[in-house]
């Protein structure tokens, strides 16, 4: 925490900066990256944001988004060169280099100073500098803190404030998760004071559905949602064919998992999706049931106690079967957690 302050002197002269974030970035990942990029550019640095993959259309309003390099979209050579030549690399909103896939191999080898800014539990220690706290609701909250540590608060303009606000708004579930502390509201209030148009950000993120996406959501809710009542669990099973039928794009399934969690009596929810390369899972919980532990233990994943993800190399049906069997073994725990949250 104190050590990271030393970066103030380092960043006093123009540097070649790379900012990267996790695979399939969400609003916190991309908002933190572009918020920090906007700030560092203003300070005279040469800044490039590299995303390991594409990201949803509803994030494409963010200032600086057009210049983001998508590593996966045939940009490996270009990215490798930029990473190799960088003076400093910021790793935002992820806790281990495997979360950025092959890009992580280049980052690991780079000579640059590495900085981790993140709020996920149990980070791997690959960076010389860390601003890490699981108390932070969003990485964007930590970016705000970092800019303040550098004495740069007054450089936060509307564009930067809106990127950071987007990360905080989404990672707190629109200010309703237990992570929504007094500090979250204070930071948010300051971002509004610095120019963030919060109605615009809300519209851009939540009122930006394609008709396909809405219809897909309706289909998933009526045909693909299963409730395991004795275990207070609900999950969606989404096949490759389902995605194809509704012309599904990156981000179209984001948020689906929350519908399952919104059911009365449910404390654990999942979306199990057949992606081209693997079966992906998105997990959420209410109260003390740790989906981070569940994902780490059974589905080679991780995340936060109440929001995590994982994957499976089994078929979709086998994964669903494994999930149901596992959930049964947690029945007692889930019942206890249910009683505590109600
Ligand atoms: P989502 O369900 O929205 O994709 O992810 C929820 C949370 O879990 C996010 O904080 C995300 O970074 C994390 N997460 C998702 N998938 C994985 C994974 O495979 N490994 C790890 N370590 N974290 C993940
Ligand atoms: Mn985050």
mmCIF file of C-alpha atoms and ligand atoms in Angstrom:
data_model
loop_
_atom_site.group_PDB
_atom_site.id
_atom_site.type_symbol
_atom_site.label_atom_id
_atom_site.label_comp_id
_atom_site.label_asym_id
_atom_site.label_seq_id
_atom_site.Cartn_x
_atom_site.Cartn_y
_atom_site.Cartn_z
ATOM 1 C CA UNK A 1 0.000 0.000 0.000
ATOM 2 C CA UNK A 2 2.717 2.454 0.992
ATOM 3 C CA UNK A 3 5.114 0.988 -1.536
ATOM 4 C CA UNK A 4 2.783 1.747 -4.409
ATOM 5 C CA UNK A 5 3.194 5.456 -3.612
ATOM 6 C CA UNK A 6 6.717 5.142 -4.993
ATOM 7 C CA UNK A 7 5.160 4.910 -8.432
ATOM 8 C CA UNK A 8 4.426 8.613 -8.164
ATOM 9 C CA UNK A 9 8.095 9.418 -8.764
ATOM 10 C CA UNK A 10 8.381 6.762 -11.474
ATOM 11 C CA UNK A 11 5.402 8.227 -13.313
ATOM 12 C CA UNK A 12 6.779 11.757 -13.115
ATOM 13 C CA UNK A 13 8.425 11.325 -16.509
ATOM 14 C CA UNK A 14 6.678 10.011 -19.662
ATOM 15 C CA UNK A 15 6.537 6.229 -19.811
ATOM 16 C CA UNK A 16 5.364 3.526 -22.198
ATOM 17 C CA UNK A 17 2.365 2.085 -20.393
ATOM 18 C CA UNK A 18 0.397 -1.090 -21.055
ATOM 19 C CA UNK A 19 -2.890 -1.695 -19.290
ATOM 20 C CA UNK A 20 -4.484 -5.109 -19.443
ATOM 21 C CA UNK A 21 -7.447 -6.804 -17.841
ATOM 22 C CA UNK A 22 -9.184 -10.167 -17.693
ATOM 23 C CA UNK A 23 -10.549 -12.301 -20.547
ATOM 24 C CA UNK A 24 -13.987 -11.161 -21.756
ATOM 25 C CA UNK A 25 -13.804 -7.895 -19.791
ATOM 26 C CA UNK A 26 -16.899 -6.657 -18.008
ATOM 27 C CA UNK A 27 -17.717 -3.030 -17.146
ATOM 28 C CA UNK A 28 -15.360 -2.986 -14.140
ATOM 29 C CA UNK A 29 -12.486 -4.519 -16.098
ATOM 30 C CA UNK A 30 -12.827 -2.239 -19.126
ATOM 31 C CA UNK A 31 -13.968 0.823 -17.159
ATOM 32 C CA UNK A 32 -10.977 0.560 -14.806
ATOM 33 C CA UNK A 33 -8.621 0.119 -17.760
ATOM 34 C CA UNK A 34 -9.979 3.030 -19.775
ATOM 35 C CA UNK A 35 -10.364 5.251 -16.706
ATOM 36 C CA UNK A 36 -6.717 4.711 -15.774
ATOM 37 C CA UNK A 37 -5.652 5.044 -19.420
ATOM 38 C CA UNK A 38 -7.481 8.376 -19.727
ATOM 39 C CA UNK A 39 -5.748 9.665 -16.610
ATOM 40 C CA UNK A 40 -2.240 8.506 -17.570
ATOM 41 C CA UNK A 41 -2.615 9.899 -21.111
ATOM 42 C CA UNK A 42 -3.464 13.273 -19.612
ATOM 43 C CA UNK A 43 -0.240 13.023 -17.599
ATOM 44 C CA UNK A 44 1.750 12.664 -20.826
ATOM 45 C CA UNK A 45 2.306 8.912 -20.941
ATOM 46 C CA UNK A 46 2.055 6.732 -24.015
ATOM 47 C CA UNK A 47 -0.722 4.341 -23.062
ATOM 48 C CA UNK A 48 -2.108 1.230 -24.770
ATOM 49 C CA UNK A 49 -4.941 -0.911 -23.428
ATOM 50 C CA UNK A 50 -4.761 -4.564 -24.491
ATOM 51 C CA UNK A 51 -7.771 -6.802 -23.882
ATOM 52 C CA UNK A 52 -7.217 -10.579 -24.098
ATOM 53 C CA UNK A 53 -10.509 -10.873 -26.040
ATOM 54 C CA UNK A 54 -13.508 -8.962 -27.341
ATOM 55 C CA UNK A 55 -16.143 -7.526 -25.000
ATOM 56 C CA UNK A 56 -19.854 -6.620 -25.125
ATOM 57 C CA UNK A 57 -21.208 -3.852 -27.367
ATOM 58 C CA UNK A 58 -22.789 -2.169 -24.331
ATOM 59 C CA UNK A 59 -19.281 -1.131 -23.199
ATOM 60 C CA UNK A 60 -18.321 0.518 -26.473
ATOM 61 C CA UNK A 61 -19.393 4.019 -25.423
ATOM 62 C CA UNK A 62 -16.411 4.327 -23.072
ATOM 63 C CA UNK A 63 -13.896 7.013 -23.948
ATOM 64 C CA UNK A 64 -10.756 5.505 -25.514
ATOM 65 C CA UNK A 65 -12.500 2.217 -26.345
ATOM 66 C CA UNK A 66 -11.793 2.543 -30.070
ATOM 67 C CA UNK A 67 -8.053 2.263 -29.418
ATOM 68 C CA UNK A 68 -8.230 -0.940 -27.342
ATOM 69 C CA UNK A 69 -6.263 -3.787 -28.893
ATOM 70 C CA UNK A 70 -8.052 -7.143 -28.929
ATOM 71 C CA UNK A 71 -5.204 -9.645 -28.477
ATOM 72 C CA UNK A 72 -7.267 -12.572 -29.734
ATOM 73 C CA UNK A 73 -8.280 -10.842 -32.965
ATOM 74 C CA UNK A 74 -5.033 -11.515 -34.773
ATOM 75 C CA UNK A 75 -3.049 -9.017 -32.720
ATOM 76 C CA UNK A 76 -0.626 -11.359 -30.974
ATOM 77 C CA UNK A 77 2.541 -10.043 -32.651
ATOM 78 C CA UNK A 78 1.626 -6.395 -32.191
ATOM 79 C CA UNK A 79 0.686 -6.982 -28.541
ATOM 80 C CA UNK A 80 3.836 -8.988 -27.839
ATOM 81 C CA UNK A 81 5.990 -6.126 -29.147
ATOM 82 C CA UNK A 82 4.132 -3.504 -27.107
ATOM 83 C CA UNK A 83 4.391 -5.630 -23.947
ATOM 84 C CA UNK A 84 8.093 -6.250 -24.533
ATOM 85 C CA UNK A 85 8.810 -2.538 -25.017
ATOM 86 C CA UNK A 86 6.681 -1.324 -22.117
ATOM 87 C CA UNK A 87 8.178 0.477 -19.090
ATOM 88 C CA UNK A 88 5.217 -0.392 -16.897
ATOM 89 C CA UNK A 89 2.320 -2.870 -17.139
ATOM 90 C CA UNK A 90 -0.887 -2.480 -15.152
ATOM 91 C CA UNK A 91 -2.899 -5.665 -14.551
ATOM 92 C CA UNK A 92 -6.417 -4.739 -13.551
ATOM 93 C CA UNK A 93 -9.342 -6.718 -12.130
ATOM 94 C CA UNK A 94 -7.712 -10.158 -12.190
ATOM 95 C CA UNK A 95 -5.516 -12.003 -9.734
ATOM 96 C CA UNK A 96 -3.480 -14.471 -11.758
ATOM 97 C CA UNK A 97 -1.859 -14.362 -15.215
ATOM 98 C CA UNK A 98 -3.767 -17.420 -16.439
ATOM 99 C CA UNK A 99 -6.873 -15.176 -16.478
ATOM 100 C CA UNK A 100 -5.432 -13.382 -19.520
ATOM 101 C CA UNK A 101 -4.540 -16.612 -21.337
ATOM 102 C CA UNK A 102 -1.609 -16.437 -23.765
ATOM 103 C CA UNK A 103 -1.157 -12.695 -23.203
ATOM 104 C CA UNK A 104 -0.135 -13.689 -19.656
ATOM 105 C CA UNK A 105 2.937 -15.484 -20.985
ATOM 106 C CA UNK A 106 4.192 -12.271 -22.610
ATOM 107 C CA UNK A 107 3.436 -10.237 -19.495
ATOM 108 C CA UNK A 108 5.283 -12.769 -17.311
ATOM 109 C CA UNK A 109 8.385 -12.479 -19.505
ATOM 110 C CA UNK A 110 8.360 -8.693 -19.840
ATOM 111 C CA UNK A 111 11.029 -6.562 -18.167
ATOM 112 C CA UNK A 112 8.537 -3.817 -17.354
ATOM 113 C CA UNK A 113 7.543 -2.846 -13.833
ATOM 114 C CA UNK A 114 4.311 -4.721 -13.082
ATOM 115 C CA UNK A 115 1.441 -3.376 -11.057
ATOM 116 C CA UNK A 116 -1.588 -5.345 -9.878
ATOM 117 C CA UNK A 117 -4.739 -3.418 -8.988
ATOM 118 C CA UNK A 118 -7.499 -5.829 -8.042
ATOM 119 C CA UNK A 119 -10.166 -6.908 -5.573
ATOM 120 C CA UNK A 120 -10.308 -10.702 -6.096
ATOM 121 C CA UNK A 121 -9.257 -12.998 -3.230
ATOM 122 C CA UNK A 122 -5.909 -14.821 -3.134
ATOM 123 C CA UNK A 123 -3.868 -13.059 -5.818
ATOM 124 C CA UNK A 124 -0.798 -14.755 -7.268
ATOM 125 C CA UNK A 125 2.209 -12.619 -6.469
ATOM 126 C CA UNK A 126 3.516 -11.738 -9.926
ATOM 127 C CA UNK A 127 3.643 -7.926 -9.640
ATOM 128 C CA UNK A 128 6.220 -5.736 -7.859
ATOM 129 C CA UNK A 129 3.535 -3.259 -6.866
ATOM 130 C CA UNK A 130 0.058 -4.079 -5.632
ATOM 131 C CA UNK A 131 -3.012 -2.121 -4.764
ATOM 132 C CA UNK A 132 -5.152 -5.020 -3.736
ATOM 133 C CA UNK A 133 -8.133 -5.251 -1.419
ATOM 134 C CA UNK A 134 -11.063 -7.626 -1.221
ATOM 135 C CA UNK A 135 -12.818 -4.845 0.708
ATOM 136 C CA UNK A 136 -13.055 -2.858 -2.503
ATOM 137 C CA UNK A 137 -16.383 -3.336 -4.273
ATOM 138 C CA UNK A 138 -14.799 -2.821 -7.669
ATOM 139 C CA UNK A 139 -11.373 -2.417 -9.186
ATOM 140 C CA UNK A 140 -12.635 0.989 -10.351
ATOM 141 C CA UNK A 141 -12.869 2.024 -6.687
ATOM 142 C CA UNK A 142 -9.175 1.155 -6.340
ATOM 143 C CA UNK A 143 -8.304 3.062 -9.531
ATOM 144 C CA UNK A 144 -9.932 6.124 -7.973
ATOM 145 C CA UNK A 145 -7.771 5.524 -4.872
ATOM 146 C CA UNK A 146 -4.664 5.049 -7.010
ATOM 147 C CA UNK A 147 -5.245 8.314 -8.902
ATOM 148 C CA UNK A 148 -5.649 10.016 -5.531
ATOM 149 C CA UNK A 149 -2.427 8.434 -4.241
ATOM 150 C CA UNK A 150 -0.676 9.984 -7.233
ATOM 151 C CA UNK A 151 -2.238 13.329 -6.340
ATOM 152 C CA UNK A 152 -4.192 13.345 -9.585
ATOM 153 C CA UNK A 153 -7.814 13.714 -8.448
ATOM 154 C CA UNK A 154 -8.349 17.017 -10.246
ATOM 155 C CA UNK A 155 -7.354 15.378 -13.542
ATOM 156 C CA UNK A 156 -10.456 13.167 -13.346
ATOM 157 C CA UNK A 157 -12.771 14.537 -16.019
ATOM 158 C CA UNK A 158 -16.212 13.422 -17.192
ATOM 159 C CA UNK A 159 -14.860 10.643 -19.454
ATOM 160 C CA UNK A 160 -12.654 9.143 -16.744
ATOM 161 C CA UNK A 161 -15.348 9.549 -14.079
ATOM 162 C CA UNK A 162 -17.912 7.743 -16.252
ATOM 163 C CA UNK A 163 -15.578 4.787 -16.899
ATOM 164 C CA UNK A 164 -14.946 4.403 -13.168
ATOM 165 C CA UNK A 165 -18.599 4.901 -12.281
ATOM 166 C CA UNK A 166 -19.569 2.119 -14.722
ATOM 167 C CA UNK A 167 -17.261 -0.328 -12.926
ATOM 168 C CA UNK A 168 -18.608 0.568 -9.498
ATOM 169 C CA UNK A 169 -22.261 0.543 -10.578
ATOM 170 C CA UNK A 170 -22.063 -2.904 -12.163
ATOM 171 C CA UNK A 171 -19.787 -4.672 -9.644
ATOM 172 C CA UNK A 172 -22.019 -3.552 -6.755
ATOM 173 C CA UNK A 173 -25.111 -4.844 -8.595
ATOM 174 C CA UNK A 174 -26.322 -1.240 -8.844
ATOM 175 C CA UNK A 175 -25.350 -0.445 -5.271
ATOM 176 C CA UNK A 176 -27.144 -3.351 -3.606
ATOM 177 C CA UNK A 177 -24.470 -5.965 -2.853
ATOM 178 C CA UNK A 178 -23.001 -6.031 0.685
ATOM 179 C CA UNK A 179 -19.786 -4.634 -0.832
ATOM 180 C CA UNK A 180 -21.549 -1.260 -1.198
ATOM 181 C CA UNK A 181 -19.801 0.556 1.633
ATOM 182 C CA UNK A 182 -19.850 4.174 2.752
ATOM 183 C CA UNK A 183 -16.636 4.603 0.792
ATOM 184 C CA UNK A 184 -18.343 3.345 -2.368
ATOM 185 C CA UNK A 185 -20.976 6.047 -2.032
ATOM 186 C CA UNK A 186 -18.360 8.680 -1.218
ATOM 187 C CA UNK A 187 -16.275 7.766 -4.256
ATOM 188 C CA UNK A 188 -19.421 7.699 -6.400
ATOM 189 C CA UNK A 189 -20.512 11.092 -5.093
ATOM 190 C CA UNK A 190 -17.098 12.500 -5.946
ATOM 191 C CA UNK A 191 -17.244 10.997 -9.462
ATOM 192 C CA UNK A 192 -20.624 12.654 -9.973
ATOM 193 C CA UNK A 193 -19.143 15.922 -8.731
ATOM 194 C CA UNK A 194 -16.300 15.498 -11.207
ATOM 195 C CA UNK A 195 -18.769 15.262 -14.069
ATOM 196 C CA UNK A 196 -20.040 11.682 -14.445
ATOM 197 C CA UNK A 197 -23.437 11.612 -16.146
ATOM 198 C CA UNK A 198 -24.807 8.602 -14.303
ATOM 199 C CA UNK A 199 -28.095 8.459 -16.210
ATOM 200 C CA UNK A 200 -26.127 8.216 -19.453
ATOM 201 C CA UNK A 201 -23.937 5.413 -18.089
ATOM 202 C CA UNK A 202 -27.000 3.527 -16.819
ATOM 203 C CA UNK A 203 -28.743 3.848 -20.191
ATOM 204 C CA UNK A 204 -25.658 2.793 -22.126
ATOM 205 C CA UNK A 205 -25.185 -0.333 -20.062
ATOM 206 C CA UNK A 206 -28.695 -1.462 -19.200
ATOM 207 C CA UNK A 207 -30.923 -0.017 -21.936
ATOM 208 C CA UNK A 208 -28.898 -1.233 -24.844
ATOM 209 C CA UNK A 209 -30.383 -4.671 -25.540
ATOM 210 C CA UNK A 210 -30.744 -6.082 -29.016
ATOM 211 C CA UNK A 211 -34.112 -7.681 -29.756
ATOM 212 C CA UNK A 212 -32.268 -11.017 -30.089
ATOM 213 C CA UNK A 213 -30.847 -10.634 -26.596
ATOM 214 C CA UNK A 214 -34.202 -9.862 -25.007
ATOM 215 C CA UNK A 215 -35.858 -12.739 -26.824
ATOM 216 C CA UNK A 216 -33.036 -15.040 -25.795
ATOM 217 C CA UNK A 217 -33.520 -13.988 -22.157
ATOM 218 C CA UNK A 218 -37.242 -14.746 -22.443
ATOM 219 C CA UNK A 219 -36.492 -18.127 -23.984
ATOM 220 C CA UNK A 220 -33.923 -18.983 -21.309
ATOM 221 C CA UNK A 221 -36.330 -17.987 -18.524
ATOM 222 C CA UNK A 222 -39.220 -20.026 -19.890
ATOM 223 C CA UNK A 223 -37.354 -23.076 -21.231
ATOM 224 C CA UNK A 224 -33.921 -23.374 -19.695
ATOM 225 C CA UNK A 225 -34.264 -22.534 -16.008
ATOM 226 C CA UNK A 226 -34.341 -25.363 -13.501
ATOM 227 C CA UNK A 227 -34.989 -25.028 -9.796
ATOM 228 C CA UNK A 228 -33.527 -27.492 -7.285
ATOM 229 C CA UNK A 229 -35.847 -26.609 -4.448
ATOM 230 C CA UNK A 230 -34.400 -28.750 -1.622
ATOM 231 C CA UNK A 231 -30.986 -27.158 -2.262
ATOM 232 C CA UNK A 232 -32.260 -23.565 -2.729
ATOM 233 C CA UNK A 233 -30.486 -23.555 -6.077
ATOM 234 C CA UNK A 234 -31.524 -22.540 -9.583
ATOM 235 C CA UNK A 235 -29.569 -22.826 -12.805
ATOM 236 C CA UNK A 236 -29.762 -22.297 -16.565
ATOM 237 C CA UNK A 237 -28.517 -24.872 -19.071
ATOM 238 C CA UNK A 238 -27.652 -23.153 -22.352
ATOM 239 C CA UNK A 239 -26.523 -25.157 -25.376
ATOM 240 C CA UNK A 240 -24.541 -24.105 -28.435
ATOM 241 C CA UNK A 241 -27.744 -24.458 -30.483
ATOM 242 C CA UNK A 242 -29.627 -22.109 -28.106
ATOM 243 C CA UNK A 243 -26.936 -19.460 -28.580
ATOM 244 C CA UNK A 244 -27.002 -19.888 -32.337
ATOM 245 C CA UNK A 245 -30.779 -19.714 -32.571
ATOM 246 C CA UNK A 246 -30.765 -16.268 -30.932
ATOM 247 C CA UNK A 247 -27.673 -15.029 -32.747
ATOM 248 C CA UNK A 248 -25.963 -14.602 -29.379
ATOM 249 C CA UNK A 249 -23.067 -12.131 -29.135
ATOM 250 C CA UNK A 250 -20.447 -11.509 -26.445
ATOM 251 C CA UNK A 251 -22.222 -10.131 -23.386
ATOM 252 C CA UNK A 252 -25.686 -11.390 -24.328
ATOM 253 C CA UNK A 253 -25.690 -13.963 -21.515
ATOM 254 C CA UNK A 254 -24.276 -11.527 -18.931
ATOM 255 C CA UNK A 255 -26.732 -10.964 -16.113
ATOM 256 C CA UNK A 256 -28.769 -14.100 -16.817
ATOM 257 C CA UNK A 257 -27.406 -15.693 -13.659
ATOM 258 C CA UNK A 258 -28.953 -12.876 -11.604
ATOM 259 C CA UNK A 259 -32.467 -13.804 -12.731
ATOM 260 C CA UNK A 260 -32.025 -17.240 -11.204
ATOM 261 C CA UNK A 261 -30.751 -15.673 -7.971
ATOM 262 C CA UNK A 262 -33.724 -13.297 -7.868
ATOM 263 C CA UNK A 263 -36.090 -16.229 -7.298
ATOM 264 C CA UNK A 264 -37.658 -16.378 -3.864
ATOM 265 C CA UNK A 265 -35.935 -18.977 -1.700
ATOM 266 C CA UNK A 266 -32.835 -19.268 -3.913
ATOM 267 C CA UNK A 267 -29.361 -18.665 -2.456
ATOM 268 C CA UNK A 268 -27.202 -20.257 -5.171
ATOM 269 C CA UNK A 269 -27.515 -19.784 -8.930
ATOM 270 C CA UNK A 270 -25.590 -20.802 -12.008
ATOM 271 C CA UNK A 271 -25.537 -20.468 -15.764
ATOM 272 C CA UNK A 272 -23.925 -23.415 -17.535
ATOM 273 C CA UNK A 273 -23.106 -22.537 -21.131
ATOM 274 C CA UNK A 274 -21.742 -24.593 -23.987
ATOM 275 C CA UNK A 275 -19.074 -22.329 -25.539
ATOM 276 C CA UNK A 276 -17.086 -23.374 -28.629
ATOM 277 C CA UNK A 277 -13.925 -24.178 -26.692
ATOM 278 C CA UNK A 278 -15.299 -25.365 -23.341
ATOM 279 C CA UNK A 279 -18.279 -25.375 -20.976
ATOM 280 C CA UNK A 280 -18.300 -22.080 -19.056
ATOM 281 C CA UNK A 281 -20.044 -21.470 -15.768
ATOM 282 C CA UNK A 282 -21.162 -18.312 -14.081
ATOM 283 C CA UNK A 283 -22.008 -18.649 -10.385
ATOM 284 C CA UNK A 284 -23.699 -16.365 -7.862
ATOM 285 C CA UNK A 285 -24.814 -16.667 -4.253
ATOM 286 C CA UNK A 286 -26.494 -14.749 -1.483
ATOM 287 C CA UNK A 287 -25.055 -14.796 2.033
ATOM 288 C CA UNK A 288 -22.260 -17.072 3.167
ATOM 289 C CA UNK A 289 -22.183 -19.770 0.510
ATOM 290 C CA UNK A 290 -18.822 -19.181 -1.221
ATOM 291 C CA UNK A 291 -19.090 -19.703 -4.959
ATOM 292 C CA UNK A 292 -15.384 -18.809 -5.151
ATOM 293 C CA UNK A 293 -14.606 -21.959 -3.118
ATOM 294 C CA UNK A 294 -17.122 -23.999 -5.131
ATOM 295 C CA UNK A 295 -15.653 -22.867 -8.470
ATOM 296 C CA UNK A 296 -12.055 -23.430 -7.346
ATOM 297 C CA UNK A 297 -12.749 -26.848 -5.932
ATOM 298 C CA UNK A 298 -14.920 -28.320 -8.667
ATOM 299 C CA UNK A 299 -14.697 -26.263 -11.854
ATOM 300 C CA UNK A 300 -11.106 -24.919 -12.205
ATOM 301 C CA UNK A 301 -12.292 -21.381 -11.607
ATOM 302 C CA UNK A 302 -12.604 -18.709 -8.962
ATOM 303 C CA UNK A 303 -13.813 -15.174 -8.365
ATOM 304 C CA UNK A 304 -15.415 -13.571 -5.327
ATOM 305 C CA UNK A 305 -17.348 -15.236 -2.484
ATOM 306 C CA UNK A 306 -20.699 -14.254 -4.065
ATOM 307 C CA UNK A 307 -19.740 -14.083 -7.772
ATOM 308 C CA UNK A 308 -17.450 -16.507 -9.513
ATOM 309 C CA UNK A 309 -16.890 -18.431 -12.711
ATOM 310 C CA UNK A 310 -15.410 -21.695 -13.862
ATOM 311 C CA UNK A 311 -15.180 -24.199 -16.670
ATOM 312 C CA UNK A 312 -15.597 -27.879 -17.416
ATOM 313 C CA UNK A 313 -14.075 -30.174 -20.016
ATOM 314 C CA UNK A 314 -17.000 -32.599 -19.814
ATOM 315 C CA UNK A 315 -19.959 -32.407 -22.207
ATOM 316 C CA UNK A 316 -22.817 -30.044 -21.411
ATOM 317 C CA UNK A 317 -25.013 -32.887 -20.140
ATOM 318 C CA UNK A 318 -22.220 -34.382 -18.069
ATOM 319 C CA UNK A 319 -21.425 -30.968 -16.581
ATOM 320 C CA UNK A 320 -25.053 -30.399 -15.656
ATOM 321 C CA UNK A 321 -25.170 -33.863 -14.080
ATOM 322 C CA UNK A 322 -21.955 -33.196 -12.137
ATOM 323 C CA UNK A 323 -23.330 -29.831 -10.998
ATOM 324 C CA UNK A 324 -26.617 -31.345 -9.770
ATOM 325 C CA UNK A 325 -24.830 -34.161 -7.929
ATOM 326 C CA UNK A 326 -22.425 -31.727 -6.290
ATOM 327 C CA UNK A 327 -25.193 -29.387 -5.225
ATOM 328 C CA UNK A 328 -26.875 -32.314 -3.465
ATOM 329 C CA UNK A 329 -23.756 -32.805 -1.353
ATOM 330 C CA UNK A 330 -24.066 -29.162 -0.223
ATOM 331 C CA UNK A 331 -27.762 -29.472 0.688
ATOM 332 C CA UNK A 332 -27.251 -29.112 4.443
ATOM 333 C CA UNK A 333 -24.959 -26.084 4.042
ATOM 334 C CA UNK A 334 -27.273 -24.422 1.542
ATOM 335 C CA UNK A 335 -30.222 -24.949 3.868
ATOM 336 C CA UNK A 336 -28.312 -23.324 6.711
ATOM 337 C CA UNK A 337 -27.300 -20.396 4.531
ATOM 338 C CA UNK A 338 -30.879 -20.046 3.361
ATOM 339 C CA UNK A 339 -32.097 -19.833 6.969
ATOM 340 C CA UNK A 340 -29.471 -17.186 7.754
ATOM 341 C CA UNK A 341 -30.298 -15.001 4.765
ATOM 342 C CA UNK A 342 -34.055 -15.102 5.394
HETATM 343 P P1 LIG B 1 -18.772 -13.853 -14.383
HETATM 344 O O1 LIG B 1 -19.714 -14.888 -13.877
HETATM 345 O O2 LIG B 1 -19.424 -12.494 -14.402
HETATM 346 O O3 LIG B 1 -18.092 -14.213 -15.651
HETATM 347 O O4 LIG B 1 -17.609 -13.752 -13.308
HETATM 348 C C1 LIG B 1 -17.863 -13.484 -11.959
HETATM 349 C C2 LIG B 1 -16.561 -13.209 -11.234
HETATM 350 O O5 LIG B 1 -15.754 -14.379 -11.260
HETATM 351 C C3 LIG B 1 -15.717 -12.117 -11.862
HETATM 352 O O6 LIG B 1 -15.109 -11.403 -10.805
HETATM 353 C C4 LIG B 1 -14.688 -12.854 -12.667
HETATM 354 O O7 LIG B 1 -13.509 -12.124 -12.749
HETATM 355 C C5 LIG B 1 -14.507 -14.147 -11.889
HETATM 356 N N1 LIG B 1 -14.255 -15.299 -12.766
HETATM 357 C C6 LIG B 1 -15.034 -15.719 -13.793
HETATM 358 N N2 LIG B 1 -14.509 -16.819 -14.369
HETATM 359 C C7 LIG B 1 -13.377 -17.107 -13.700
HETATM 360 C C8 LIG B 1 -12.367 -18.130 -13.835
HETATM 361 O O8 LIG B 1 -12.438 -19.011 -14.688
HETATM 362 N N3 LIG B 1 -11.340 -18.081 -12.946
HETATM 363 C C9 LIG B 1 -11.242 -17.134 -11.981
HETATM 364 N N4 LIG B 1 -10.204 -17.152 -11.150
HETATM 365 N N5 LIG B 1 -12.157 -16.154 -11.840
HETATM 366 C C10 LIG B 1 -13.208 -16.133 -12.676
HETATM 367 MN MN1 LIG B 2 -14.292 -6.308 -10.677
#
